[in-house]
Coordinates of C-alpha atoms (C1' of nucleotides) in Angstrom, one line a residue:
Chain A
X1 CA 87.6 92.4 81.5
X2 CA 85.6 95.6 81.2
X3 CA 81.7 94.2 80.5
X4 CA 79.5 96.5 78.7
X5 CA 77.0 95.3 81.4
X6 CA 78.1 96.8 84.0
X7 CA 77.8 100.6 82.3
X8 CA 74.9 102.6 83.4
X9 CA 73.7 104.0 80.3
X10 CA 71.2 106.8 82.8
X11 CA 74.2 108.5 84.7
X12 CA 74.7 111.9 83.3
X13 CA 78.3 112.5 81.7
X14 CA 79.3 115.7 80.8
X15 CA 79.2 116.6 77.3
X16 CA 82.7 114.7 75.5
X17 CA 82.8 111.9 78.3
X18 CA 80.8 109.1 76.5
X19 CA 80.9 105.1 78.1
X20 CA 83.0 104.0 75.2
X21 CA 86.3 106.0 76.4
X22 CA 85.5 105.3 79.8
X23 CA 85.4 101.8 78.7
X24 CA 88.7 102.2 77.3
X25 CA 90.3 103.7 80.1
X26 CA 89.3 101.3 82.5
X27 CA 90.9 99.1 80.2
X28 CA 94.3 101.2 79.3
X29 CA 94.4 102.2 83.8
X30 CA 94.6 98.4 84.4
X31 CA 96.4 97.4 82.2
X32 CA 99.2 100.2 82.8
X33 CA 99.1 99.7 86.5
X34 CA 99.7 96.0 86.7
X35 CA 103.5 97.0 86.0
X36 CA 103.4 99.8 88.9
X37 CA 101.7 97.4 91.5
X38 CA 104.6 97.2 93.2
X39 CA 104.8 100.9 94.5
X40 CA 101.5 100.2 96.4
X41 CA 103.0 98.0 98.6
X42 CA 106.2 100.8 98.7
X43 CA 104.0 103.6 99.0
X44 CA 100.1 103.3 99.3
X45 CA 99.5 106.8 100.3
X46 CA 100.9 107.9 96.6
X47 CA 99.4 105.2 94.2
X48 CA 95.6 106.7 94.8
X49 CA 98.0 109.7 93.0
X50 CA 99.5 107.1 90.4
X51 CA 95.7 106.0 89.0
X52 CA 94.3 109.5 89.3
X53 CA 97.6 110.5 86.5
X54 CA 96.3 107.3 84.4
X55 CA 93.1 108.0 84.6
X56 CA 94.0 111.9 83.4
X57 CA 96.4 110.3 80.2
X58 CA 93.7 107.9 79.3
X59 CA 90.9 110.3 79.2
X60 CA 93.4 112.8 77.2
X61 CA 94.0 109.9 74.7
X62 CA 90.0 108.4 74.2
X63 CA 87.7 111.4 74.7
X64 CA 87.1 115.0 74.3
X65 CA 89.0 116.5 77.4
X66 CA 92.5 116.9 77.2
X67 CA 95.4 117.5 79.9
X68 CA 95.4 121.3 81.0
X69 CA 98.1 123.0 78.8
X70 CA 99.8 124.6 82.2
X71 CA 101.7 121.7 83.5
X72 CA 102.5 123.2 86.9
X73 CA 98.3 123.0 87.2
X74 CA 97.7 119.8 85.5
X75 CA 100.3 118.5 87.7
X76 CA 99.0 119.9 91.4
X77 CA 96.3 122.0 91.0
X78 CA 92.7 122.3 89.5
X79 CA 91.4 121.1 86.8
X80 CA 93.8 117.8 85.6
X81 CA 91.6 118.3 82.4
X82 CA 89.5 120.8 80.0
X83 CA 87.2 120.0 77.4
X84 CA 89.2 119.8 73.7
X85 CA 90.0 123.9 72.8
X86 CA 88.6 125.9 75.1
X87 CA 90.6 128.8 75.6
X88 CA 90.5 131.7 78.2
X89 CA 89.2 131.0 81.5
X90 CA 87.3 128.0 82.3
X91 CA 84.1 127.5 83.1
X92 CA 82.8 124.9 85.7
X93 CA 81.2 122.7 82.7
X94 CA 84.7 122.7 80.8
X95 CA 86.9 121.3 83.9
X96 CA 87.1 117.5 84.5
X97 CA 89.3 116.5 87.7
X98 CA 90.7 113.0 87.4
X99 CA 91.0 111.3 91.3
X100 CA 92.2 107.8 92.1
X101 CA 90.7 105.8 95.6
X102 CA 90.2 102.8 97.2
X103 CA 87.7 104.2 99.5
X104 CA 84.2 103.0 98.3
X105 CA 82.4 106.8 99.4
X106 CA 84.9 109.7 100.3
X107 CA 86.3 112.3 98.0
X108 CA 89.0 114.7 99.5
X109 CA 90.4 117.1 98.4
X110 CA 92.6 120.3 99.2
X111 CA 90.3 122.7 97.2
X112 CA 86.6 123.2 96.7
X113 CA 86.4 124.4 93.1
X114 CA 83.1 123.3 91.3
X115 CA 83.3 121.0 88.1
X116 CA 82.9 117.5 87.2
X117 CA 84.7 114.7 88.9
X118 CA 85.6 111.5 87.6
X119 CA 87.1 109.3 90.4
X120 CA 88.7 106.0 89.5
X121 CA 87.3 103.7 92.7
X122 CA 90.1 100.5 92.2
X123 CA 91.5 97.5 94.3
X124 CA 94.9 95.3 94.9
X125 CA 93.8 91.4 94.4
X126 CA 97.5 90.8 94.7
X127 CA 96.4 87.0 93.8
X128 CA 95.2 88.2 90.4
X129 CA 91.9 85.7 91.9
X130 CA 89.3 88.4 90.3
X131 CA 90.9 88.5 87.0
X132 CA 94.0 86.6 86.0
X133 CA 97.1 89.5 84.9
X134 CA 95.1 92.2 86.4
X135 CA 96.9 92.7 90.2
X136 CA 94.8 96.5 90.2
X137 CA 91.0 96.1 89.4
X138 CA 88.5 99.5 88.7
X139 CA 85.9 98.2 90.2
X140 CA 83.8 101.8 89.9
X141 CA 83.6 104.9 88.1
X142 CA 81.8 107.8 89.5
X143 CA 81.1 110.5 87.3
X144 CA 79.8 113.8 89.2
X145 CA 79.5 117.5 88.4
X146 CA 80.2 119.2 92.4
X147 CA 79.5 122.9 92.9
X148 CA 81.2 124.4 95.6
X149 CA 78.5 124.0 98.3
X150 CA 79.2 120.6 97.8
X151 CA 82.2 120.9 99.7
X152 CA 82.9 121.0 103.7
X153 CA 86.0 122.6 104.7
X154 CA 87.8 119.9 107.3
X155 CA 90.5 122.3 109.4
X156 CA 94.2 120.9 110.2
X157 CA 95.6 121.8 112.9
X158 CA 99.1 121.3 112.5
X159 CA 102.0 123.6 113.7
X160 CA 104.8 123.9 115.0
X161 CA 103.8 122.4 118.3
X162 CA 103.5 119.3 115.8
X163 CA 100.2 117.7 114.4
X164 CA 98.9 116.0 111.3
X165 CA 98.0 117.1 107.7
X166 CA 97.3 120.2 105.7
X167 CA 93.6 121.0 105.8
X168 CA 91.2 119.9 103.1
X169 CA 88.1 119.2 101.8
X170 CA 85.3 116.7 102.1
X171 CA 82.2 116.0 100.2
X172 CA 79.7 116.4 102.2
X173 CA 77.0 113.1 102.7
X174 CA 79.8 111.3 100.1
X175 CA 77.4 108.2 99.7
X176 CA 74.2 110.2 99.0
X177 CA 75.8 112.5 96.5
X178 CA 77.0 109.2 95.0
X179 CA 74.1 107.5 94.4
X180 CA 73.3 107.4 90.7
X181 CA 76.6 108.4 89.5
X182 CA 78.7 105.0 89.1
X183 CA 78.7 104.8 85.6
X184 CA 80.6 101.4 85.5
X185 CA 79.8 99.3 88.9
X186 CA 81.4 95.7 88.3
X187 CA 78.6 93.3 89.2
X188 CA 81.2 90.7 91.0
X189 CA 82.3 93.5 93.4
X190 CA 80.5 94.3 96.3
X191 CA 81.3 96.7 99.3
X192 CA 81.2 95.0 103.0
X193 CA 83.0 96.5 105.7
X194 CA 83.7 99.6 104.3
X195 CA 85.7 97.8 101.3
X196 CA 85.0 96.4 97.8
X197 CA 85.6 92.7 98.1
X198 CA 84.2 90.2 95.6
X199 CA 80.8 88.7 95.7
X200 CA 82.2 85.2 96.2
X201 CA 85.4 86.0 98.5
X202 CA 87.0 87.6 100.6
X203 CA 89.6 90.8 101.1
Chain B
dT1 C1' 76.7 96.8 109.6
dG2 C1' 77.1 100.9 106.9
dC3 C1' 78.4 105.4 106.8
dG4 C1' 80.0 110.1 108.3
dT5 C1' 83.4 112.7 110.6
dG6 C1' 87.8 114.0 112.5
dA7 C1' 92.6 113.3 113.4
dG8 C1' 97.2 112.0 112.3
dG9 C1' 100.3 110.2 108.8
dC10 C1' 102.9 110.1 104.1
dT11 C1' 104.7 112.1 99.6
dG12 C1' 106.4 115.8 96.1
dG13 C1' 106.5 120.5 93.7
dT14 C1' 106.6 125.6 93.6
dC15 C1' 107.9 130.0 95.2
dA16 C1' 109.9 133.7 97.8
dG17 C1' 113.3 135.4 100.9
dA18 C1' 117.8 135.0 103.0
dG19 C1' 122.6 134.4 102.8
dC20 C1' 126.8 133.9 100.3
Chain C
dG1 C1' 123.4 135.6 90.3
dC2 C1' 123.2 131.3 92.6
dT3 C1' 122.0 128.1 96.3
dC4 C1' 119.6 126.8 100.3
dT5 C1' 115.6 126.7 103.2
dG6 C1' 111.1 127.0 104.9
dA7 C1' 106.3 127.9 104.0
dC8 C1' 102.7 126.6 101.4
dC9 C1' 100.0 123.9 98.1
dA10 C1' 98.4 119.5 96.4
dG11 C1' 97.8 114.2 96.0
dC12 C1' 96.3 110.7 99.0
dC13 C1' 96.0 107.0 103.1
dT14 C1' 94.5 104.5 107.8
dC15 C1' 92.3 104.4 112.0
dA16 C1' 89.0 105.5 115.8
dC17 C1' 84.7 106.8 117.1
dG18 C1' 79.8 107.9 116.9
dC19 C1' 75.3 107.4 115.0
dA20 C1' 71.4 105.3 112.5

DNA sequence: TGCGTGAGGCTGGTCAGAGC
DNA sequence: GCTCTGACCAGCCTCACGCA
């Protein structure tokens, strides 16, 4: 259950984004998810990519930013959103990028482009012991506008001699650029260990 | 203990060039 | 012209280690 107590009415929003369709996206992402649960324990790695999508059709639904009309960018590339007709080339003010993760601080990403983020910070409680129906839980919303210096570039160094991922991007100091942009923290979650747990349990 | 950083892993889509 | 293939882009994850 979404609790209005637990929205921070002082974290800046950019202009269209207000706490009531944030309130209701919470509310439409868990509620659409509890059917997909399932492909976390398939795939983990893609459902961060599932909630991110939700997250993008909700906010398209309840407030003034709507999916990018070039589906081959709202789909892979920057932003997943732009505020309700604007036309031409976007500005950083107008873009909104949608992001799904259980991780409590880090944002990655494969580009450094500036504009406001909105990442959807969610759990499994495969028990349904936090709240009964609900197996995925947003347990946070940050809201943050991120300029390009905001970004470190984080190299891959994979080849044909093998190796790991395509390169990205970090934010750098995640958890101090954080602070003061949760505009819905859920007062029963708390982060120990690196993870969101409940106050009362255990992960 | 909390957090930052880096490395290695997965997935799918688009596009351009090569070959038929 | 069509199909196949590889490079590249884009979405994430976990884990280990170091530092405060």
């Amino acid at each position: 259950m979404v609790q209005a107590a637990d929205f921070d009415p002082a974290v800046s929003l950019p202009p269209g984004l207000d706490p009531g369709a944030i309130r209701r996206a919470i509310d439409y992402i868990g509620k659409e998810l509890t059917d997909l649960v399932e492909l976390y324990f398939e795939q983990a790695n893609v459902f961060s990519a599932v909630v991110g999508i939700f997250g993008t059709k909700a906010l398209h639904q309840y407030s003034q930013f709507e999916k990018n009309k070039h589906p081959d960018i709202a789909a892979q590339r920057f932003p997943d959103l732009c505020r309700r007709g604007r036309v031409g080339k976007l500005k950083p003010n107008d873009c909104l990028e949608s992001k799904g993760s259980k991780r409590p601080f880090a944002i990655q990403s494969h580009f450094d482009h500036a504009g406001w983020y909105i990442v959807w910070r969610y759990l499994i409680d495969r028990l349904e012991q936090i709240e009964q129906g609900r197996p995925v839980i947003i347990w946070r919303v940050d809201v943050v506008f991120l300029t390009k210096e905001d970004w470190k570039y984080e190299g891959s160094k994979a080849g044909a001699a093998g190796g790991g991922r395509t390169h990205t991007f970090g934010v750098k100091a995640p958890a101090k650029k954080l602070r003061g942009t949760a505009v819905y923290k859920r007062q029963d979650i708390i982060v120990k260990g690196g993870k969101p747990i409940p106050v009362n349990g255990h992960s």
